[in-house]
Amino acid sequence: MADMRLIVAGAGGRMGRTLTRVISETPGAVLVGALEAPGSELLGKDSGVLAGLPANGIPLSADLWSMSANADGILDFTVPAASIANVAIAAQRGLVHVIGTTGMSPSDDAVIRSVTDRAIVVKSGNMSLGVNLLAALVRRVAQSLDQAFDIEILEMHHKSKIDAPSGTALMLGEAAAAGRQIALAQHSARGRDGLTGARRAGDIGFASLRGGTAAGDHSVIFAGPFERITLSHHAEDRALFAQGALKAALWAHGKKPGMYSMTDVLGLSE
Ligand SMILES: NC(=O)C1=CN([C@@H]2O[C@H](COP(=O)(O)OP(=O)(O)OC[C@H]3O[C@@H](n4cnc5c(N)ncnc54)[C@H](OP(=O)(O)O)[C@@H]3O)[C@@H](O)[C@H]2O)C=CC1
Ligand SMILES: O=C(O)C1=N[C@H](C(=O)O)C[C@H](O)C1
């Protein structure tokens, strides 16, 4: 089978540069386009050089429509507005669209779902095997423990991250809520500050730390009477997420249009 022809969206960003490097190391995948924001000072620069590789002759461009004419998929780690614009083009072209972008609103998610009759979307707040396994464990533990155990989710990321709680923290919150058979939206405690009053029974709490170069740490704490259970994941390098995204793209190539998750890619569905 021919190599899967991939576009990296956000090619000048932290994940974009990592994806360019990981694609160059992966048999069965080839980079054919590097998308950046209109007006970016990186437009025209060589994507290989930006990724710390020899020049690859693929300059950063803001024209997804043109570059996608000869592509099979897009790996998209950008910002919500960009991913929403990109998914419309992915749908028109019938491409695989792997979306790692976090900080999406419910209405952003609805826009993405609305085009999955044509686009093949794999979307996840975290593309690593470890976090997706952790989510399955969290669901299982939340199912086993009653409300005497309070659930708190703690995450830490590098100082440049712009959204909070992280997409992964929200994914772990959804897993805990599913285990408890409650709706996260109605049982979520975010951003405690000041005279908050005592903790509301049944809530799932979130706390976000930012600093340094942390690639992504997540802990789910089940705090009960006289004991605590903590389930944690620590990402040591963002190549982990890039490898997961690439695995998702190769898995989705040739699948029917629809909305898929890393649970599907990794075969973790129950
Ligand atoms: N699901 C997962 O496993 C992971 C998800 N992420 C998520 O990926 C996203 C990106 O993270 P990160 O790489 O650290 O962030 P960066 O800010 O380093 O990169 C984002 C890039 O997207 C570019 N961009 C903005 N608008 C557009 C546009 N319209 N078209 C094309 N490119 C655009 C930015 O350009 P400019 O700077 O000029 O605005 C920037 O280069 C975040 O939402 C993050 O949470 C990150 C790691 C793993
Ligand atoms: O912005 C990041 O860096 C990361 N974002 C994702 C998230 O919001 O959970 C995944 C990972 O933790 C790194």
mmCIF file of C-alpha atoms and ligand atoms in Angstrom:
data_model
loop_
_atom_site.group_PDB
_atom_site.id
_atom_site.type_symbol
_atom_site.label_atom_id
_atom_site.label_comp_id
_atom_site.label_asym_id
_atom_site.label_seq_id
_atom_site.Cartn_x
_atom_site.Cartn_y
_atom_site.Cartn_z
ATOM 1 C CA MET A 1 0.000 0.000 0.000
ATOM 2 C CA ALA A 2 1.196 3.546 -0.791
ATOM 3 C CA ASP A 3 2.407 5.726 2.053
ATOM 4 C CA MET A 4 -0.318 7.746 3.812
ATOM 5 C CA ARG A 5 0.096 11.402 2.724
ATOM 6 C CA LEU A 6 -0.236 13.646 5.742
ATOM 7 C CA ILE A 7 -0.603 17.339 6.460
ATOM 8 C CA VAL A 8 0.479 18.727 9.822
ATOM 9 C CA ALA A 9 -1.732 21.607 10.961
ATOM 10 C CA GLY A 10 -0.017 23.972 13.387
ATOM 11 C CA ALA A 11 3.314 22.911 11.891
ATOM 12 C CA GLY A 12 5.203 25.714 13.632
ATOM 13 C CA GLY A 13 3.896 24.807 17.094
ATOM 14 C CA ARG A 14 5.270 22.464 19.761
ATOM 15 C CA MET A 15 3.174 19.491 18.647
ATOM 16 C CA GLY A 16 3.452 20.397 14.955
ATOM 17 C CA ARG A 17 7.247 20.293 14.988
ATOM 18 C CA THR A 18 7.190 17.032 16.934
ATOM 19 C CA LEU A 19 4.732 15.517 14.444
ATOM 20 C CA THR A 20 6.964 16.497 11.507
ATOM 21 C CA ARG A 21 9.842 14.687 13.165
ATOM 22 C CA VAL A 22 7.808 11.594 14.081
ATOM 23 C CA ILE A 23 6.357 11.332 10.541
ATOM 24 C CA SER A 24 9.909 11.398 9.130
ATOM 25 C CA GLU A 25 10.762 8.422 11.356
ATOM 26 C CA THR A 26 7.622 6.369 10.592
ATOM 27 C CA PRO A 27 7.392 3.869 7.725
ATOM 28 C CA GLY A 28 4.057 4.090 5.863
ATOM 29 C CA ALA A 29 3.604 7.839 6.375
ATOM 30 C CA VAL A 30 4.873 10.826 4.428
ATOM 31 C CA LEU A 31 4.518 14.564 5.029
ATOM 32 C CA VAL A 32 2.942 16.429 2.096
ATOM 33 C CA GLY A 33 1.815 19.691 3.696
ATOM 34 C CA ALA A 34 2.550 21.977 6.623
ATOM 35 C CA LEU A 35 -0.270 24.335 7.646
ATOM 36 C CA GLU A 36 0.195 27.468 9.738
ATOM 37 C CA ALA A 37 -2.010 30.386 10.753
ATOM 38 C CA PRO A 38 -2.596 33.143 8.178
ATOM 39 C CA GLY A 39 -0.201 35.984 8.991
ATOM 40 C CA SER A 40 2.258 33.783 10.887
ATOM 41 C CA GLU A 41 5.862 34.890 10.556
ATOM 42 C CA LEU A 42 6.753 31.224 9.944
ATOM 43 C CA LEU A 43 4.902 31.035 6.603
ATOM 44 C CA GLY A 44 7.354 30.037 3.850
ATOM 45 C CA LYS A 45 9.870 28.502 6.269
ATOM 46 C CA ASP A 46 10.882 24.870 5.692
ATOM 47 C CA SER A 47 8.954 22.507 8.004
ATOM 48 C CA GLY A 48 11.863 20.050 8.234
ATOM 49 C CA VAL A 49 14.285 22.746 9.370
ATOM 50 C CA LEU A 50 11.739 24.017 11.950
ATOM 51 C CA ALA A 51 11.530 20.458 13.308
ATOM 52 C CA GLY A 52 15.318 20.245 13.657
ATOM 53 C CA LEU A 53 15.712 18.024 10.562
ATOM 54 C CA PRO A 54 17.394 18.556 7.205
ATOM 55 C CA ALA A 55 15.267 20.659 4.796
ATOM 56 C CA ASN A 56 12.365 18.612 3.393
ATOM 57 C CA GLY A 57 11.158 21.111 0.759
ATOM 58 C CA ILE A 58 7.739 21.496 2.412
ATOM 59 C CA PRO A 59 7.233 25.133 3.397
ATOM 60 C CA LEU A 60 4.627 26.311 5.891
ATOM 61 C CA SER A 61 1.525 27.608 4.112
ATOM 62 C CA ALA A 62 -1.889 28.864 5.238
ATOM 63 C CA ASP A 63 -3.726 27.355 2.231
ATOM 64 C CA LEU A 64 -5.228 24.057 3.388
ATOM 65 C CA TRP A 65 -7.536 23.750 0.385
ATOM 66 C CA SER A 66 -4.638 23.657 -2.101
ATOM 67 C CA MET A 67 -2.331 21.425 -0.075
ATOM 68 C CA SER A 68 -5.118 18.932 0.697
ATOM 69 C CA ALA A 69 -5.782 18.159 -2.978
ATOM 70 C CA ASN A 70 -3.103 15.448 -2.816
ATOM 71 C CA ALA A 71 -3.363 14.312 0.797
ATOM 72 C CA ASP A 72 -4.989 11.482 2.746
ATOM 73 C CA GLY A 73 -5.094 12.983 6.230
ATOM 74 C CA ILE A 74 -4.513 15.932 8.556
ATOM 75 C CA LEU A 75 -2.913 15.801 11.992
ATOM 76 C CA ASP A 76 -4.322 18.828 13.781
ATOM 77 C CA PHE A 77 -2.964 20.206 17.050
ATOM 78 C CA THR A 78 -3.857 23.878 16.809
ATOM 79 C CA VAL A 79 -6.626 25.980 18.393
ATOM 80 C CA PRO A 80 -10.385 25.308 18.364
ATOM 81 C CA ALA A 81 -11.265 27.889 15.672
ATOM 82 C CA ALA A 82 -8.623 26.444 13.332
ATOM 83 C CA SER A 83 -9.674 22.821 13.882
ATOM 84 C CA ILE A 84 -13.304 23.760 13.177
ATOM 85 C CA ALA A 85 -12.300 25.431 9.902
ATOM 86 C CA ASN A 86 -10.059 22.481 8.993
ATOM 87 C CA VAL A 87 -12.718 19.825 9.593
ATOM 88 C CA ALA A 88 -14.991 21.432 6.986
ATOM 89 C CA ILE A 89 -12.228 21.046 4.382
ATOM 90 C CA ALA A 90 -11.416 17.522 5.590
ATOM 91 C CA ALA A 91 -15.087 16.637 5.060
ATOM 92 C CA GLN A 92 -15.165 18.132 1.551
ATOM 93 C CA ARG A 93 -12.011 16.229 0.613
ATOM 94 C CA GLY A 94 -13.014 13.003 2.462
ATOM 95 C CA LEU A 95 -9.782 13.038 4.511
ATOM 96 C CA VAL A 96 -8.850 11.462 7.809
ATOM 97 C CA HIS A 97 -8.753 14.276 10.382
ATOM 98 C CA VAL A 98 -6.960 13.490 13.631
ATOM 99 C CA ILE A 99 -7.878 16.234 16.104
ATOM 100 C CA GLY A 100 -5.784 16.646 19.248
ATOM 101 C CA THR A 101 -6.727 20.271 19.866
ATOM 102 C CA THR A 102 -8.222 20.856 23.323
ATOM 103 C CA GLY A 103 -10.277 23.673 24.831
ATOM 104 C CA MET A 104 -13.250 23.032 22.526
ATOM 105 C CA SER A 105 -16.711 24.196 23.594
ATOM 106 C CA PRO A 106 -19.809 21.965 23.325
ATOM 107 C CA SER A 107 -20.821 23.941 20.224
ATOM 108 C CA ASP A 108 -17.374 23.316 18.635
ATOM 109 C CA ASP A 109 -17.898 19.601 19.258
ATOM 110 C CA ALA A 110 -21.350 19.815 17.656
ATOM 111 C CA VAL A 111 -19.843 21.398 14.513
ATOM 112 C CA ILE A 112 -17.313 18.573 14.250
ATOM 113 C CA ARG A 113 -20.002 15.908 14.731
ATOM 114 C CA SER A 114 -22.143 17.573 12.059
ATOM 115 C CA VAL A 115 -19.594 16.783 9.308
ATOM 116 C CA THR A 116 -18.678 13.251 10.305
ATOM 117 C CA ASP A 117 -21.033 11.856 7.683
ATOM 118 C CA ARG A 118 -18.207 12.807 5.273
ATOM 119 C CA ALA A 119 -15.025 13.240 7.314
ATOM 120 C CA ILE A 120 -13.196 10.446 9.124
ATOM 121 C CA VAL A 121 -12.458 12.111 12.475
ATOM 122 C CA VAL A 122 -10.387 10.679 15.297
ATOM 123 C CA LYS A 123 -10.570 13.072 18.246
ATOM 124 C CA SER A 124 -9.101 12.714 21.700
ATOM 125 C CA GLY A 125 -7.854 15.021 24.432
ATOM 126 C CA ASN A 126 -4.909 12.673 24.811
ATOM 127 C CA MET A 127 -3.398 10.365 22.193
ATOM 128 C CA SER A 128 -1.250 8.266 24.539
ATOM 129 C CA LEU A 129 -1.884 4.612 25.333
ATOM 130 C CA GLY A 130 -1.168 5.262 29.022
ATOM 131 C CA VAL A 131 -3.804 7.958 29.480
ATOM 132 C CA ASN A 132 -6.443 6.004 27.594
ATOM 133 C CA LEU A 133 -5.743 2.977 29.813
ATOM 134 C CA LEU A 134 -5.861 5.279 32.842
ATOM 135 C CA ALA A 135 -9.310 6.504 31.766
ATOM 136 C CA ALA A 136 -10.567 2.910 31.633
ATOM 137 C CA LEU A 137 -9.153 2.294 35.129
ATOM 138 C CA VAL A 138 -10.705 5.492 36.483
ATOM 139 C CA ARG A 139 -14.101 4.469 35.173
ATOM 140 C CA ARG A 140 -13.748 1.042 36.806
ATOM 141 C CA VAL A 141 -12.632 2.433 40.188
ATOM 142 C CA ALA A 142 -15.370 5.104 40.189
ATOM 143 C CA GLN A 143 -17.907 2.355 39.567
ATOM 144 C CA SER A 144 -16.651 0.372 42.568
ATOM 145 C CA LEU A 145 -16.439 3.184 45.120
ATOM 146 C CA ASP A 146 -19.485 4.946 46.542
ATOM 147 C CA GLN A 147 -19.918 8.657 47.238
ATOM 148 C CA ALA A 148 -17.918 8.366 50.471
ATOM 149 C CA PHE A 149 -14.961 8.709 48.093
ATOM 150 C CA ASP A 150 -14.538 12.224 46.719
ATOM 151 C CA ILE A 151 -13.000 12.420 43.233
ATOM 152 C CA GLU A 152 -10.446 15.161 42.513
ATOM 153 C CA ILE A 153 -8.436 15.560 39.305
ATOM 154 C CA LEU A 154 -5.095 17.350 39.353
ATOM 155 C CA GLU A 155 -3.128 18.266 36.238
ATOM 156 C CA MET A 156 0.139 20.084 35.582
ATOM 157 C CA HIS A 157 1.392 21.437 32.247
ATOM 158 C CA HIS A 158 4.083 23.730 30.826
ATOM 159 C CA LYS A 159 3.677 27.462 31.275
ATOM 160 C CA SER A 160 2.573 28.140 27.666
ATOM 161 C CA LYS A 161 -0.608 26.044 27.787
ATOM 162 C CA ILE A 162 -3.645 28.251 27.113
ATOM 163 C CA ASP A 163 -6.623 26.102 28.199
ATOM 164 C CA ALA A 164 -7.684 24.725 31.579
ATOM 165 C CA PRO A 165 -8.627 22.197 32.771
ATOM 166 C CA SER A 166 -6.638 20.194 30.239
ATOM 167 C CA GLY A 167 -8.485 18.092 27.675
ATOM 168 C CA THR A 168 -7.103 15.023 29.415
ATOM 169 C CA ALA A 169 -8.405 16.123 32.820
ATOM 170 C CA LEU A 170 -11.864 16.567 31.310
ATOM 171 C CA MET A 171 -11.597 13.163 29.627
ATOM 172 C CA LEU A 172 -10.696 11.579 32.986
ATOM 173 C CA GLY A 173 -13.584 13.490 34.580
ATOM 174 C CA GLU A 174 -15.951 12.047 31.972
ATOM 175 C CA ALA A 175 -14.591 8.562 32.703
ATOM 176 C CA ALA A 176 -15.177 9.019 36.452
ATOM 177 C CA ALA A 177 -18.669 10.398 35.815
ATOM 178 C CA ALA A 178 -19.484 7.454 33.535
ATOM 179 C CA GLY A 179 -18.345 5.045 36.269
ATOM 180 C CA ARG A 180 -20.607 6.829 38.754
ATOM 181 C CA GLN A 181 -23.425 7.104 36.209
ATOM 182 C CA ILE A 182 -23.725 10.866 36.610
ATOM 183 C CA ALA A 183 -23.445 13.760 34.144
ATOM 184 C CA LEU A 184 -20.133 15.598 34.550
ATOM 185 C CA ALA A 185 -21.686 18.946 33.550
ATOM 186 C CA GLN A 186 -23.937 18.848 36.623
ATOM 187 C CA HIS A 187 -21.309 17.486 39.035
ATOM 188 C CA SER A 188 -18.200 19.469 38.272
ATOM 189 C CA ALA A 189 -16.265 21.762 40.648
ATOM 190 C CA ARG A 190 -13.819 23.995 38.766
ATOM 191 C CA GLY A 191 -11.727 26.916 39.910
ATOM 192 C CA ARG A 192 -12.334 26.985 43.666
ATOM 193 C CA ASP A 193 -11.280 30.310 45.200
ATOM 194 C CA GLY A 194 -12.191 32.242 48.351
ATOM 195 C CA LEU A 195 -14.904 31.289 50.826
ATOM 196 C CA THR A 196 -16.228 28.384 48.797
ATOM 197 C CA GLY A 197 -18.111 26.476 51.483
ATOM 198 C CA ALA A 198 -17.617 22.782 52.047
ATOM 199 C CA ARG A 199 -17.213 20.400 49.149
ATOM 200 C CA ARG A 200 -20.529 19.380 47.545
ATOM 201 C CA ALA A 201 -21.060 15.617 47.849
ATOM 202 C CA GLY A 202 -20.723 13.825 44.522
ATOM 203 C CA ASP A 203 -18.842 16.588 42.725
ATOM 204 C CA ILE A 204 -15.775 15.823 40.617
ATOM 205 C CA GLY A 205 -13.172 18.525 41.340
ATOM 206 C CA PHE A 206 -10.514 19.903 38.984
ATOM 207 C CA ALA A 207 -7.273 21.724 39.754
ATOM 208 C CA SER A 208 -4.766 23.011 37.178
ATOM 209 C CA LEU A 209 -1.103 23.864 37.731
ATOM 210 C CA ARG A 210 1.063 25.622 35.111
ATOM 211 C CA GLY A 211 4.827 26.002 35.043
ATOM 212 C CA GLY A 212 8.116 25.111 33.408
ATOM 213 C CA THR A 213 8.233 22.563 30.629
ATOM 214 C CA ALA A 214 5.977 19.814 32.032
ATOM 215 C CA ALA A 215 4.695 17.761 29.064
ATOM 216 C CA GLY A 216 1.565 16.666 30.977
ATOM 217 C CA ASP A 217 0.935 15.154 34.422
ATOM 218 C CA HIS A 218 -2.476 13.909 35.516
ATOM 219 C CA SER A 219 -3.671 12.368 38.771
ATOM 220 C CA VAL A 220 -7.118 11.198 39.764
ATOM 221 C CA ILE A 221 -7.516 11.061 43.520
ATOM 222 C CA PHE A 222 -10.250 9.059 45.204
ATOM 223 C CA ALA A 223 -10.314 10.524 48.730
ATOM 224 C CA GLY A 224 -12.278 8.424 51.204
ATOM 225 C CA PRO A 225 -12.580 8.103 54.936
ATOM 226 C CA PHE A 226 -9.029 7.526 56.239
ATOM 227 C CA GLU A 227 -7.584 6.431 52.877
ATOM 228 C CA ARG A 228 -6.809 7.816 49.399
ATOM 229 C CA ILE A 229 -6.302 6.023 46.105
ATOM 230 C CA THR A 230 -4.351 7.948 43.442
ATOM 231 C CA LEU A 231 -4.094 6.916 39.794
ATOM 232 C CA SER A 232 -1.506 8.911 37.832
ATOM 233 C CA HIS A 233 0.079 9.341 34.435
ATOM 234 C CA HIS A 234 3.203 11.353 33.625
ATOM 235 C CA ALA A 235 4.082 12.172 30.011
ATOM 236 C CA GLU A 236 7.861 12.465 29.651
ATOM 237 C CA ASP A 237 7.994 13.730 26.053
ATOM 238 C CA ARG A 238 5.335 15.050 23.650
ATOM 239 C CA ALA A 239 6.622 12.568 21.033
ATOM 240 C CA LEU A 240 4.294 10.222 22.921
ATOM 241 C CA PHE A 241 1.258 12.196 21.712
ATOM 242 C CA ALA A 242 2.643 12.545 18.181
ATOM 243 C CA GLN A 243 3.201 8.790 17.904
ATOM 244 C CA GLY A 244 -0.361 8.199 19.117
ATOM 245 C CA ALA A 245 -1.738 10.666 16.564
ATOM 246 C CA LEU A 246 0.158 8.984 13.758
ATOM 247 C CA LYS A 247 -1.072 5.580 14.865
ATOM 248 C CA ALA A 248 -4.622 6.996 14.797
ATOM 249 C CA ALA A 249 -4.189 8.319 11.250
ATOM 250 C CA LEU A 250 -2.818 5.032 9.918
ATOM 251 C CA TRP A 251 -5.616 3.125 11.688
ATOM 252 C CA ALA A 252 -8.325 5.414 10.272
ATOM 253 C CA HIS A 253 -7.032 5.358 6.683
ATOM 254 C CA GLY A 254 -9.721 3.599 4.651
ATOM 255 C CA LYS A 255 -12.298 3.532 7.480
ATOM 256 C CA LYS A 256 -15.868 4.712 6.913
ATOM 257 C CA PRO A 257 -16.633 8.384 7.686
ATOM 258 C CA GLY A 258 -17.536 8.861 11.339
ATOM 259 C CA MET A 259 -16.345 10.029 14.736
ATOM 260 C CA TYR A 260 -13.737 7.774 16.349
ATOM 261 C CA SER A 261 -11.681 8.022 19.533
ATOM 262 C CA MET A 262 -8.350 6.657 20.730
ATOM 263 C CA THR A 263 -10.346 3.996 22.548
ATOM 264 C CA ASP A 264 -11.319 2.673 19.114
ATOM 265 C CA VAL A 265 -7.780 3.015 17.742
ATOM 266 C CA LEU A 266 -6.211 1.218 20.704
ATOM 267 C CA GLY A 267 -8.912 -1.463 20.900
ATOM 268 C CA LEU A 268 -9.881 -0.481 24.452
ATOM 269 C CA SER A 269 -13.658 -0.254 23.850
ATOM 270 C CA GLU A 270 -15.633 -2.371 26.320
HETATM 271 N N1 LIG B 1 -4.596 15.342 22.320
HETATM 272 C C1 LIG B 1 -3.312 15.271 22.678
HETATM 273 O O1 LIG B 1 -2.732 14.173 22.881
HETATM 274 C C2 LIG B 1 -2.545 16.534 22.804
HETATM 275 C C3 LIG B 1 -3.176 17.728 22.596
HETATM 276 N N2 LIG B 1 -2.482 18.894 22.623
HETATM 277 C C4 LIG B 1 -3.236 20.096 22.255
HETATM 278 O O2 LIG B 1 -2.780 20.523 20.972
HETATM 279 C C5 LIG B 1 -2.950 21.938 20.858
HETATM 280 C C6 LIG B 1 -1.633 22.570 20.419
HETATM 281 O O3 LIG B 1 -0.659 22.401 21.431
HETATM 282 P P1 LIG B 1 0.821 22.980 21.228
HETATM 283 O O4 LIG B 1 1.450 22.396 20.016
HETATM 284 O O5 LIG B 1 1.490 22.820 22.539
HETATM 285 O O6 LIG B 1 0.490 24.528 20.984
HETATM 286 P P2 LIG B 1 1.313 25.598 20.119
HETATM 287 O O7 LIG B 1 0.741 26.945 20.459
HETATM 288 O O8 LIG B 1 2.777 25.374 20.270
HETATM 289 O O9 LIG B 1 0.931 25.233 18.600
HETATM 290 C C7 LIG B 1 -0.282 25.546 17.986
HETATM 291 C C8 LIG B 1 0.047 25.985 16.594
HETATM 292 O O10 LIG B 1 -1.157 26.144 15.850
HETATM 293 C C9 LIG B 1 -1.002 27.325 15.080
HETATM 294 N N3 LIG B 1 -2.257 27.862 14.586
HETATM 295 C C10 LIG B 1 -3.099 28.765 15.162
HETATM 296 N N4 LIG B 1 -4.126 29.049 14.331
HETATM 297 C C11 LIG B 1 -3.935 28.303 13.216
HETATM 298 C C12 LIG B 1 -4.638 28.176 11.990
HETATM 299 N N5 LIG B 1 -5.760 28.884 11.743
HETATM 300 N N6 LIG B 1 -4.167 27.319 11.050
HETATM 301 C C13 LIG B 1 -3.028 26.624 11.275
HETATM 302 N N7 LIG B 1 -2.307 26.722 12.409
HETATM 303 C C14 LIG B 1 -2.759 27.545 13.375
HETATM 304 C C15 LIG B 1 -0.277 28.269 16.022
HETATM 305 O O11 LIG B 1 0.251 29.370 15.324
HETATM 306 P P3 LIG B 1 0.440 30.790 16.087
HETATM 307 O O12 LIG B 1 1.375 30.517 17.207
HETATM 308 O O13 LIG B 1 0.976 31.674 15.002
HETATM 309 O O14 LIG B 1 -0.937 31.191 16.557
HETATM 310 C C16 LIG B 1 0.775 27.340 16.572
HETATM 311 O O15 LIG B 1 1.906 27.244 15.735
HETATM 312 C C17 LIG B 1 -3.459 22.405 22.232
HETATM 313 O O16 LIG B 1 -4.864 22.489 22.188
HETATM 314 C C18 LIG B 1 -3.033 21.272 23.158
HETATM 315 O O17 LIG B 1 -3.812 21.170 24.321
HETATM 316 C C19 LIG B 1 -1.146 18.940 22.886
HETATM 317 C C20 LIG B 1 -0.457 17.788 23.141
HETATM 318 C C21 LIG B 1 -1.113 16.487 23.124
HETATM 319 O O1 LIG B 2 -1.177 21.372 25.852
HETATM 320 C C1 LIG B 2 -0.516 20.335 26.085
HETATM 321 O O2 LIG B 2 0.719 20.340 26.158
HETATM 322 C C2 LIG B 2 -1.249 19.075 26.266
HETATM 323 N N1 LIG B 2 -2.520 19.081 26.035
HETATM 324 C C3 LIG B 2 -3.409 17.981 26.126
HETATM 325 C C4 LIG B 2 -4.463 18.251 27.187
HETATM 326 O O3 LIG B 2 -5.005 19.373 27.228
HETATM 327 O O4 LIG B 2 -4.761 17.355 27.963
HETATM 328 C C5 LIG B 2 -2.706 16.662 26.256
HETATM 329 C C6 LIG B 2 -1.418 16.679 27.016
HETATM 330 O O5 LIG B 2 -1.685 16.645 28.373
HETATM 331 C C7 LIG B 2 -0.513 17.832 26.621
#
